[in-house]
CSV table of C-alpha atoms and ligand atoms in Angstrom, one decimal:
chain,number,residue,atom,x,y,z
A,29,UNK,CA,0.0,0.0,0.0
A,30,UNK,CA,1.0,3.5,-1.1
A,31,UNK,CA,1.2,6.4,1.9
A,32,UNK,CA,1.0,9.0,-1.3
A,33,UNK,CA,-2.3,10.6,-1.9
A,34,UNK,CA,-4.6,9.1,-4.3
A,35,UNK,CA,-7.6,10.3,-6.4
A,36,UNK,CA,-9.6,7.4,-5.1
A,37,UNK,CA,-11.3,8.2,-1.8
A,38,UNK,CA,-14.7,7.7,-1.2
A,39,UNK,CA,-15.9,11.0,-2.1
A,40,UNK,CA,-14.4,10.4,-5.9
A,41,UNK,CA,-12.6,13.8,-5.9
A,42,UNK,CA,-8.8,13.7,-6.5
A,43,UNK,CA,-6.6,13.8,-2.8
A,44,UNK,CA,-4.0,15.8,-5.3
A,45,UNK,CA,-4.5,19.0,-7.8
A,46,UNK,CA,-1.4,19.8,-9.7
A,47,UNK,CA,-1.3,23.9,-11.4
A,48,UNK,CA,0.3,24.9,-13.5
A,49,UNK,CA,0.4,28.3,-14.7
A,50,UNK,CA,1.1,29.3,-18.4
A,51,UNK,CA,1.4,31.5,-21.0
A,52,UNK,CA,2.6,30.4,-24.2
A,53,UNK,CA,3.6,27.2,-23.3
A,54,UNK,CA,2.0,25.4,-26.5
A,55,UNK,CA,5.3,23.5,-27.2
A,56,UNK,CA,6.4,22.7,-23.5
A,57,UNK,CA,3.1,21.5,-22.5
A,58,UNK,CA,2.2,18.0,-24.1
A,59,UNK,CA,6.2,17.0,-22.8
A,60,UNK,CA,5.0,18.4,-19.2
A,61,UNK,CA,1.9,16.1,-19.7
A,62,UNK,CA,3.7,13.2,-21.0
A,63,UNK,CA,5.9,13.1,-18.0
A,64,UNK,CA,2.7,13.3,-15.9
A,65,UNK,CA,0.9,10.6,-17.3
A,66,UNK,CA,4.0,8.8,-16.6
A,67,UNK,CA,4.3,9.2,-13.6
A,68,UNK,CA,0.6,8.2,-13.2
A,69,UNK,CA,1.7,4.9,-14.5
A,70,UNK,CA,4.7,3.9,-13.0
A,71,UNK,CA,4.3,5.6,-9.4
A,72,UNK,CA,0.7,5.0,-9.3
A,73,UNK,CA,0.0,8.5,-8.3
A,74,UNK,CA,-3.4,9.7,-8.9
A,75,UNK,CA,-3.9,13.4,-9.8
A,76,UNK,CA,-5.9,16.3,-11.3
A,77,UNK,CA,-3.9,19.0,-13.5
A,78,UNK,CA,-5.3,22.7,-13.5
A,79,UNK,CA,-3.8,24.5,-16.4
A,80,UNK,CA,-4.1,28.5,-15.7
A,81,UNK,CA,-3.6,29.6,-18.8
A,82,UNK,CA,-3.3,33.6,-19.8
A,83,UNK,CA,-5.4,33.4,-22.9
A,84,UNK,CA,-2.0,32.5,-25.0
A,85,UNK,CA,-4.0,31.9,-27.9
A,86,UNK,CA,-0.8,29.9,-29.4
A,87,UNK,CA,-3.2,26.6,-30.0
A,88,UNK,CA,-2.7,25.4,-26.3
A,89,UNK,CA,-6.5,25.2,-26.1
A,90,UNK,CA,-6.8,23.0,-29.1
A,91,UNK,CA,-4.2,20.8,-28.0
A,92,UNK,CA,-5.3,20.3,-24.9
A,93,UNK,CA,-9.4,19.7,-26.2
A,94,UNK,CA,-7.5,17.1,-28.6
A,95,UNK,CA,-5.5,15.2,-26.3
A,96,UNK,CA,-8.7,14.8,-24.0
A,97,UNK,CA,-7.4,13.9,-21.0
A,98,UNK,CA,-9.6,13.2,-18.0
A,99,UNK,CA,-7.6,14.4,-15.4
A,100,UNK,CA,-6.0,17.9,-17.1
A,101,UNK,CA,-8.5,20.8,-16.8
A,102,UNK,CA,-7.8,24.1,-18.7
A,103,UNK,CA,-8.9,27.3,-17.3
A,104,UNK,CA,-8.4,30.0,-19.7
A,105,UNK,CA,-8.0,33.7,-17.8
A,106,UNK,CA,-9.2,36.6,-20.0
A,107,UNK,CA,-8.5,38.8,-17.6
A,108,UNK,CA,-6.0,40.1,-14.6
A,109,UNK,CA,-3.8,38.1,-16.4
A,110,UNK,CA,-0.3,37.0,-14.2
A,111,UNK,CA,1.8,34.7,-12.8
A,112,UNK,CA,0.5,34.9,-9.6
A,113,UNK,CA,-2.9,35.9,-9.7
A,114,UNK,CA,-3.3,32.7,-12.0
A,115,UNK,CA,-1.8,30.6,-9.7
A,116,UNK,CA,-4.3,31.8,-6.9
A,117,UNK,CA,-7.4,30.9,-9.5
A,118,UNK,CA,-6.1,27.3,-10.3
A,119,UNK,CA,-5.8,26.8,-6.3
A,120,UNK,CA,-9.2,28.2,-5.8
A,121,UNK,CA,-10.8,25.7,-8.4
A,122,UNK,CA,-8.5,23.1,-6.7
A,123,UNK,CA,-10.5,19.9,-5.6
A,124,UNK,CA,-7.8,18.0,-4.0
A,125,UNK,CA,-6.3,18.2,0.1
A,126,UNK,CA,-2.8,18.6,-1.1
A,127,UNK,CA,-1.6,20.9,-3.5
A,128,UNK,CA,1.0,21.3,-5.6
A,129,UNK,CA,2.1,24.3,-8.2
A,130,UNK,CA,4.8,24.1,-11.0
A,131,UNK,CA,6.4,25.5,-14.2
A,132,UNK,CA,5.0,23.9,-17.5
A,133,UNK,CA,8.6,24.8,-19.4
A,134,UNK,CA,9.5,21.2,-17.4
A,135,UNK,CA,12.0,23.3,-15.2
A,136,UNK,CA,10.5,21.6,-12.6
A,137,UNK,CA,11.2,17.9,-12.4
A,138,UNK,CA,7.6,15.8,-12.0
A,139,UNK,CA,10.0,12.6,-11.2
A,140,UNK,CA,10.0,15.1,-7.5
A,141,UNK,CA,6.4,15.1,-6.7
A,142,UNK,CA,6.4,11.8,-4.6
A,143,UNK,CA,9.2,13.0,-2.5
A,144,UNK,CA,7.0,15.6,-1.9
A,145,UNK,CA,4.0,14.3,-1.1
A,146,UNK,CA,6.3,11.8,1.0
A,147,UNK,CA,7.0,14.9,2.7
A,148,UNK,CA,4.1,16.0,3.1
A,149,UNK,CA,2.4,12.4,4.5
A,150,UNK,CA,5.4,13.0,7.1
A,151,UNK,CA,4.4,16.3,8.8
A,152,UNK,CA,5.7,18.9,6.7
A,153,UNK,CA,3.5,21.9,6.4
A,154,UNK,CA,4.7,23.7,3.2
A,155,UNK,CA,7.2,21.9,0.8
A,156,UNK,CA,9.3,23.5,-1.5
A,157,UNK,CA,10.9,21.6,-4.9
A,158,UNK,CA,14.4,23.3,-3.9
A,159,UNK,CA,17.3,24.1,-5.8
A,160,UNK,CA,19.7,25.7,-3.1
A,161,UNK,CA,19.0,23.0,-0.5
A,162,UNK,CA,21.9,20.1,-0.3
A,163,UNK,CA,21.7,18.5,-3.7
A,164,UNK,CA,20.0,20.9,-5.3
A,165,UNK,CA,21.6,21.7,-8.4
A,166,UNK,CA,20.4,24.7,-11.5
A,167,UNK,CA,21.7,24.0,-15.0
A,168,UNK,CA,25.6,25.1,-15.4
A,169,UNK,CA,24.7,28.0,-18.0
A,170,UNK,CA,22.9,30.0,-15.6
A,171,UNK,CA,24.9,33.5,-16.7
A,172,UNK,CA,26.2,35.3,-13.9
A,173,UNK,CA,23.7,38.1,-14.1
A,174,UNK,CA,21.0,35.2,-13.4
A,175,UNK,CA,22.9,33.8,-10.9
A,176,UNK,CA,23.2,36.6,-8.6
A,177,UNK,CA,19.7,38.4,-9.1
A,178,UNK,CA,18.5,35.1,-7.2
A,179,UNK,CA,21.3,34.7,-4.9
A,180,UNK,CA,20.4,38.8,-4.0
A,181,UNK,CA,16.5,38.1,-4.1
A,182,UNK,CA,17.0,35.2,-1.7
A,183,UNK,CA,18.8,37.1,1.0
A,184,UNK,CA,16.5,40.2,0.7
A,185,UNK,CA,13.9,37.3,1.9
A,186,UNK,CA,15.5,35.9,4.8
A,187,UNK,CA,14.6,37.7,7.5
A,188,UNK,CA,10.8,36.2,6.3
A,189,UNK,CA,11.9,32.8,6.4
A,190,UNK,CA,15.3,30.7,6.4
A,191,UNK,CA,14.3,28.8,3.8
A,192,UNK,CA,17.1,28.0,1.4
A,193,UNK,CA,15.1,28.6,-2.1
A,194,UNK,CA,12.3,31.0,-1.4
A,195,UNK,CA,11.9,32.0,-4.8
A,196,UNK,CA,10.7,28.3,-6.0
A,197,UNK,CA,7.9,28.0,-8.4
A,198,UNK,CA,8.1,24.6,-7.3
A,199,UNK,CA,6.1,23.8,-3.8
A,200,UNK,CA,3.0,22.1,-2.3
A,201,UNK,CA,1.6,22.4,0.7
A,202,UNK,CA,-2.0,20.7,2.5
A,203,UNK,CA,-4.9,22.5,2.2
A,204,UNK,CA,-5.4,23.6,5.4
A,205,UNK,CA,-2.1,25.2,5.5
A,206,UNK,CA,-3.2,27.1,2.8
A,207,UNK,CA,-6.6,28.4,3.9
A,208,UNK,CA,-4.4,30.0,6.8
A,209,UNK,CA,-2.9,32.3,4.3
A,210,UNK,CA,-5.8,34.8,4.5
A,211,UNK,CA,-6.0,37.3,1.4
A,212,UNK,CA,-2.8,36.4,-0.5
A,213,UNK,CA,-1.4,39.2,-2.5
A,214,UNK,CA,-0.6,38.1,-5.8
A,215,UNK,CA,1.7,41.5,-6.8
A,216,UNK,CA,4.8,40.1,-8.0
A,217,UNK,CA,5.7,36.6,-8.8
A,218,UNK,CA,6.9,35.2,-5.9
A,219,UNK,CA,4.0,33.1,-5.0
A,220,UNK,CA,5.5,30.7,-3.2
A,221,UNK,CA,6.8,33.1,-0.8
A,222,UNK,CA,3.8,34.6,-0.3
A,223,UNK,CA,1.9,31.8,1.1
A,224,UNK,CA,5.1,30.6,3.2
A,225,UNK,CA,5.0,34.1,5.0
A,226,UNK,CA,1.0,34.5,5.6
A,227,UNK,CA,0.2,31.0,6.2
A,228,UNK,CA,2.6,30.9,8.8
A,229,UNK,CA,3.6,27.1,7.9
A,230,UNK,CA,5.9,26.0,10.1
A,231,UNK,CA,7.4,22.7,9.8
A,232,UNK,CA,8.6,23.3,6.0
A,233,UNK,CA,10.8,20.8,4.3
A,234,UNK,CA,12.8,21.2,1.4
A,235,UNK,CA,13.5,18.7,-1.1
A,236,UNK,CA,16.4,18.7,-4.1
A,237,UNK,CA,15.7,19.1,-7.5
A,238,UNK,CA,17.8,19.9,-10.5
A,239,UNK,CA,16.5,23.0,-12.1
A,240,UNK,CA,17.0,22.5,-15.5
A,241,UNK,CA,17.1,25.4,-18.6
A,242,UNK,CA,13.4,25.8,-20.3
A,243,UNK,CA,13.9,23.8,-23.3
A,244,UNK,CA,11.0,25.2,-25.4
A,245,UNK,CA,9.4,28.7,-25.9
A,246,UNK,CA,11.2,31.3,-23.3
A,247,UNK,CA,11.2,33.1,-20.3
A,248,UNK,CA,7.6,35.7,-19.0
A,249,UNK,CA,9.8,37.4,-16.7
A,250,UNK,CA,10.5,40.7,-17.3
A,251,UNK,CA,12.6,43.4,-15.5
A,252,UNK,CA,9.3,45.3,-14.6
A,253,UNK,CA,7.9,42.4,-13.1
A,254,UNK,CA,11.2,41.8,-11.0
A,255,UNK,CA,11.0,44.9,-9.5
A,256,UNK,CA,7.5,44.5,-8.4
A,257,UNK,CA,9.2,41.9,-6.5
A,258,UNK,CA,10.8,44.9,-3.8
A,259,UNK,CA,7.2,45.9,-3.3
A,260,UNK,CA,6.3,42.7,-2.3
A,261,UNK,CA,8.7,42.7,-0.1
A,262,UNK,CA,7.9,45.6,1.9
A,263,UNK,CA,4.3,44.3,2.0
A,264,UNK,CA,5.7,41.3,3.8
A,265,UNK,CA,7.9,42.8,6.1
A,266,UNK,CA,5.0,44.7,7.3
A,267,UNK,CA,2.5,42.0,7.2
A,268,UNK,CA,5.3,40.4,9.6
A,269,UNK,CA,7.1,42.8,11.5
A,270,UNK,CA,4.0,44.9,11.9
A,271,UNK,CA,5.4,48.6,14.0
A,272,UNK,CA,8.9,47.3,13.5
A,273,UNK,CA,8.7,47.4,9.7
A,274,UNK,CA,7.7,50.6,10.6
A,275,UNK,CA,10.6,52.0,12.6
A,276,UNK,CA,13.2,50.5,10.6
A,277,UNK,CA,11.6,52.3,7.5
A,278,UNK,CA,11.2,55.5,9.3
A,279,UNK,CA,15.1,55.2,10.3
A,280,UNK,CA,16.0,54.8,6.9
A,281,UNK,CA,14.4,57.8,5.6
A,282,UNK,CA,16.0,59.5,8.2
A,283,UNK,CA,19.4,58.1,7.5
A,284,UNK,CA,18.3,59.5,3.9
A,285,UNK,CA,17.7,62.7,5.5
A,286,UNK,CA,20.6,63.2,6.8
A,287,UNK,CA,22.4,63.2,3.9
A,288,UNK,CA,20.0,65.8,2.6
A,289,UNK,CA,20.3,67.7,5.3
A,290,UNK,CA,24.1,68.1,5.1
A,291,UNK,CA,23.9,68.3,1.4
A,292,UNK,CA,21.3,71.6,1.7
A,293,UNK,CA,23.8,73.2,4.6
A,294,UNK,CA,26.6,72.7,2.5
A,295,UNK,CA,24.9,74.3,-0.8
A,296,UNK,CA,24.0,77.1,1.4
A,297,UNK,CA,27.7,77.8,2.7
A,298,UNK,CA,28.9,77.5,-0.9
A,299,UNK,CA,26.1,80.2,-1.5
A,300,UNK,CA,27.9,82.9,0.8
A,301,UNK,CA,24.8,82.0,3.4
A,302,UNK,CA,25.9,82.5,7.2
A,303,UNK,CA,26.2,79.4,9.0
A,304,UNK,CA,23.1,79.7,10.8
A,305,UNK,CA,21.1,80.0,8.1
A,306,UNK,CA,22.6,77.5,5.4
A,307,UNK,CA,22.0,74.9,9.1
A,308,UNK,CA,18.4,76.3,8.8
A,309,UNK,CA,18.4,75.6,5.6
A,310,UNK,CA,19.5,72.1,5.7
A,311,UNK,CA,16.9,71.3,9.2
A,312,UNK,CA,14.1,72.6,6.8
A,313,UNK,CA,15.0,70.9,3.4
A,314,UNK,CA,15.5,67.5,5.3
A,315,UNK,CA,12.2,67.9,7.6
A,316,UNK,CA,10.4,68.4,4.1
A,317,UNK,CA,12.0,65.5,2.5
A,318,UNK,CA,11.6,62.7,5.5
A,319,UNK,CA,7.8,64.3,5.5
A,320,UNK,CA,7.1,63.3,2.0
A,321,UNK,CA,9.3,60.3,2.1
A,322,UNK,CA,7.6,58.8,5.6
A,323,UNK,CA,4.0,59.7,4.2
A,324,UNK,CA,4.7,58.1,0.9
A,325,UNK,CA,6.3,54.7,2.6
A,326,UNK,CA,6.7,54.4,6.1
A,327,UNK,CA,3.0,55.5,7.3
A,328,UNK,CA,1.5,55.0,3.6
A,329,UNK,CA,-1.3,53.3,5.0
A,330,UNK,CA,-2.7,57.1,6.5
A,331,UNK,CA,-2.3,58.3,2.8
A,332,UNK,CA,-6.1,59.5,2.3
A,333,UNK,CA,-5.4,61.9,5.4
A,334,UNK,CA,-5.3,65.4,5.2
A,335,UNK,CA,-1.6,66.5,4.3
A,336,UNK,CA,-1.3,69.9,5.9
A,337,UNK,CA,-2.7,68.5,8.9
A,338,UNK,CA,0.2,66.0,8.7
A,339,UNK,CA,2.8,68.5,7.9
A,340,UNK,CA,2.1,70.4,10.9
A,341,UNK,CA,2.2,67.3,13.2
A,342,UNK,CA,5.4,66.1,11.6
A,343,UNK,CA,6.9,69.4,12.1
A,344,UNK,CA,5.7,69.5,15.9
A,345,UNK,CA,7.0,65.8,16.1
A,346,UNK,CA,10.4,66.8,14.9
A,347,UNK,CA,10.7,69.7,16.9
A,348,UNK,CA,9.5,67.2,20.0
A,349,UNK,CA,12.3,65.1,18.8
A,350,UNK,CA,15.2,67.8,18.5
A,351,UNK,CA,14.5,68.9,21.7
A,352,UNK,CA,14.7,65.3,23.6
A,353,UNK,CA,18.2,64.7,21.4
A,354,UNK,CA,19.3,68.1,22.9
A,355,UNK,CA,18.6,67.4,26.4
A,356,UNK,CA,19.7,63.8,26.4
A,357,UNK,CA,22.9,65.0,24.8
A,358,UNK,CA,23.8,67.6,27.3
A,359,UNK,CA,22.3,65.4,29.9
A,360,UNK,CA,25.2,62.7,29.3
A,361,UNK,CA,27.4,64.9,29.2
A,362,UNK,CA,27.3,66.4,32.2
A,363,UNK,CA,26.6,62.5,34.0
A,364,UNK,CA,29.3,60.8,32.5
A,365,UNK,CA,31.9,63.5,31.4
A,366,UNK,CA,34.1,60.7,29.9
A,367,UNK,CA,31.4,60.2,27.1
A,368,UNK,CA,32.9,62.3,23.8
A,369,UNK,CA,29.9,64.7,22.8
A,370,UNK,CA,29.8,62.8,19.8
A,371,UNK,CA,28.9,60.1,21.2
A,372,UNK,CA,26.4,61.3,23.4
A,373,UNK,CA,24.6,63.1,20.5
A,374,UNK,CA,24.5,59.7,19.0
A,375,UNK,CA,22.7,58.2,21.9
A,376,UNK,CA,20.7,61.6,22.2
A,377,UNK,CA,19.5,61.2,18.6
A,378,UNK,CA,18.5,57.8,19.0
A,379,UNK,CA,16.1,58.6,21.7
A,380,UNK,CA,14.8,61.5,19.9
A,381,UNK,CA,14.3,59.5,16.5
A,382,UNK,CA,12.3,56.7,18.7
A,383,UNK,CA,10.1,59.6,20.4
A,384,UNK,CA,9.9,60.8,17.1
A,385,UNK,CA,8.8,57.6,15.9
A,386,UNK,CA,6.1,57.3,18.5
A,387,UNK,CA,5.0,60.7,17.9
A,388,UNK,CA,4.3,60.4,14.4
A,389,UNK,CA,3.2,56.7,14.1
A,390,UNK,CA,0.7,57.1,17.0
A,391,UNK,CA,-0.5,60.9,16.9
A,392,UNK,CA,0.2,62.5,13.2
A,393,UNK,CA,-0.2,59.6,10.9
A,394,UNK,CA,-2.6,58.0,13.3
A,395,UNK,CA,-5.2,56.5,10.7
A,396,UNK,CA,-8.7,56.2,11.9
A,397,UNK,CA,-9.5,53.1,10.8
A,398,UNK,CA,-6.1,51.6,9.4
A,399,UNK,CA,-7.1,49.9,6.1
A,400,UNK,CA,-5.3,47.2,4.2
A,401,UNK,CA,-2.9,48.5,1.9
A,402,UNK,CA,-3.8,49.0,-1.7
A,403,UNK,CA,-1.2,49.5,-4.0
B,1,GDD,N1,-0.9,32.3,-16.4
B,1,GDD,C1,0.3,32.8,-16.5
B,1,GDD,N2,0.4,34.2,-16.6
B,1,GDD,N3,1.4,32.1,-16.5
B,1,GDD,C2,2.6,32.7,-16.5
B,1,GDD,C3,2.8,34.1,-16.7
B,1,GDD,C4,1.6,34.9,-16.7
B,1,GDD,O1,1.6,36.1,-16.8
B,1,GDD,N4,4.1,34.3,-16.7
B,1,GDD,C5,4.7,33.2,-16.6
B,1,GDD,N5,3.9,32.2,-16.5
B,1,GDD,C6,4.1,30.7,-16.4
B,1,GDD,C7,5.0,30.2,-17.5
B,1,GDD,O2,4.3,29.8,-18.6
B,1,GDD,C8,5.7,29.0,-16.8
B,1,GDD,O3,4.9,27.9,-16.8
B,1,GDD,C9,5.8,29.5,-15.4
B,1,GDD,O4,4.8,30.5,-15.2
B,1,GDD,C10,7.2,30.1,-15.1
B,1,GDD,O5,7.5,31.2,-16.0
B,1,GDD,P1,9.0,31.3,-16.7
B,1,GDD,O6,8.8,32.3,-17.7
B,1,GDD,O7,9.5,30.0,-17.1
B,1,GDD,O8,9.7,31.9,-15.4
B,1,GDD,P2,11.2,31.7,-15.0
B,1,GDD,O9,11.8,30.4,-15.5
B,1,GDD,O10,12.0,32.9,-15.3
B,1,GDD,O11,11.0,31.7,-13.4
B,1,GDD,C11,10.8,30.5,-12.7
B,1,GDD,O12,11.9,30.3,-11.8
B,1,GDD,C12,12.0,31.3,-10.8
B,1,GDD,C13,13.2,31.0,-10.0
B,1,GDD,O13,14.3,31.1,-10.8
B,1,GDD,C14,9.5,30.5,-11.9
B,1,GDD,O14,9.2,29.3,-11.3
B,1,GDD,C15,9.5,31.5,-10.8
B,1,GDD,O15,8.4,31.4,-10.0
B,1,GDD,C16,10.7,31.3,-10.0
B,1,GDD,O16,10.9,32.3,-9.0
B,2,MN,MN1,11.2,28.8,-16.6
């Protein structure tokens, strides 16, 4: 007897649903299905296959109509067409308790999926077909360029989960792991990283594949879609890290704004301004800039509230803020005289960015009723 799901329980739906997302995959496909049906045979693995297909309108449909295969369903999306928002439709028409996504451009090796659902049928939560975990291996042309966009993606990702190949297309997981991903966010293409983060899976294994080079049709990713991928990011972090996200962008603005800030006083010396005013000039010109930046990212979620309103309060804030850094500084000082003043004013504007912080987090972008982010 076989511990891997089958499509035979009593109720007659399939235990397994296999998606795969496409676009353009005419020539890839039927080799993808082949290897399927094979593995039908030989493992005696029972599955349904939900193509998500982007309208490709390259004769997928009538290939697939022709070939007539029971268990392969085609949706064909007219509309919010993506990688990842046609991922989420195949899972939603999904039958089966276990679920399992993958490239059609055979990438992704099919000879994995029983490891997987092994995996799977042993505990695991979330499992991912890996190619950075021990044994993994990607074909040996992967260009340098290729090779360090994911190596960089990767680590961008790992304070969301230590997983060693978050960026797989390649993963299933149970059902009820994903139904505790509430409101997935398709932006970007990183699907699989999305449901690892807001499902909270925790006991996720990772099993070796060899990634190999699409041998038909080519690559949907472009640059634009790449870049969607920081966004998505940032949506995670604060899905996540909640406040925290929140500090730490609010810090980085500021460490922005300092170099604004000393930029501005230094075009005003080099304008025959007094030193007074060019520093004036440069407190005023960064206050402006970390405004805009902080209501554009860090609080963007109080973005419909009234902008002078804001101003005002971030101005107050600040001013709340360079007087707590003055005061500790001094403070310090005077307490522990062996303390340079530099280094006290760097302990003094850490507690005034925190009140700062507080300040303009709790009281100026204070959003009635804090609403998911949008865009
Ligand atoms: N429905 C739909 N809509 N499918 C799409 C779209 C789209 O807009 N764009 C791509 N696909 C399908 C492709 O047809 C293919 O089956 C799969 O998604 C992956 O697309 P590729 O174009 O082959 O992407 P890749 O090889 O650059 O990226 C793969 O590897 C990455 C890791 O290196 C994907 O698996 C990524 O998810 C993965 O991060
Ligand atoms: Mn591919």
């Amino acid at each position: 007897m076989s511990t891997l799901p089958t499509d035979r329980p009593t109720d007659g739906s399939p235990e397994l649903s296999i998606i795969v997302p496409t676009f353009r995959e005419f020539e890839a496909l039927p080799h993808l299905l082949d290897r399927l049906a094979e593995l039908r045979r030989s493992r005696d693995i029972s599955f349904e296959v939900i193509i998500a297909d982007d309208d490709s309108q390259d004769g997928t449909e009538a290939m697939i109509a022709e070939k007539d295969l029971p268990w392969v369903q085609l949706l064909v999306r007219k509309e919010n067409h993506g990688l990842s928002p046609a991922v989420l439709d195949g899972l939603a028409l999904a039958r089966g308790n276990t679920l399992l996504v993958m490239d059609a451009d055979l990438s992704h090796p099919p000879e994995a999926i029983p490891a997987m659902l092994k995996a799977l049928a042993d505990g695991a939560d979330f499992v991912i077909g890996s190619r950075y975990t021990d044994g993994g291996t990607t074909a040996d042309d992967w260009g340098l360029v290729r090779w360090i966009n994911s190596r960089v993606a990767t680590v961008l990702a790992r304070p969301l989960t230590s997983v060693a190949d978050p960026m797989a297309g390649f993963f299933a997981l149970r059902r009820d792991t994903f139904e505790h991903a509430k409101d997935p966010d398709p932006v970007g293409y990183k699907i699989a990283l999305e449901l690892l983060v807001r499902s909270g899976a925790k006991r996720i294994v990772e099993i070796p594949i060899h990634f190999s080079d699409r041998a038909h049709g080519e690559s949907k990713l472009t640059l634009s879609q790449q870049l969607l991928y920081i966004k998505h990011l940032r949506r995670l972090y604060i899905f996540k890290y909640g406040i925290w996200s929140h500090l730490t962008q609010f810090l980085m603005v500021g460490a922005l704004g300092t170099f604004v800030n000393l930029g501005a006083l230094t075009a005003g010396l080099r304008v025959s301004m007094t030193e007074r005013h060019a520093l004036l000039l440069g407190i005023a010109t960064s206050i402006c800039f970390n405004f805009l930046l902080n209501r554009r990212f860090t609080f963007s979620y109080a973005r419909a509230e009234a902008i002078l309103k804001q101003f005002v309060g971030f101005v107050a804030a600040s001013f709340a803020g360079a007087v707590v850094t003055y005061s500790v500084t001094l403070a310090l000082r005077e307490k522990v005289p062996q303390l340079s003043i530099q280094l006290a004013a760097v302990f003094g504007i850490v507690c005034g960015s925190i009140l700062n912080f507080m300040f303009n987090r709790f009281l100026v972008f204070r959003a009635k009723h804090i609403r998911p982010e949008s865009s």
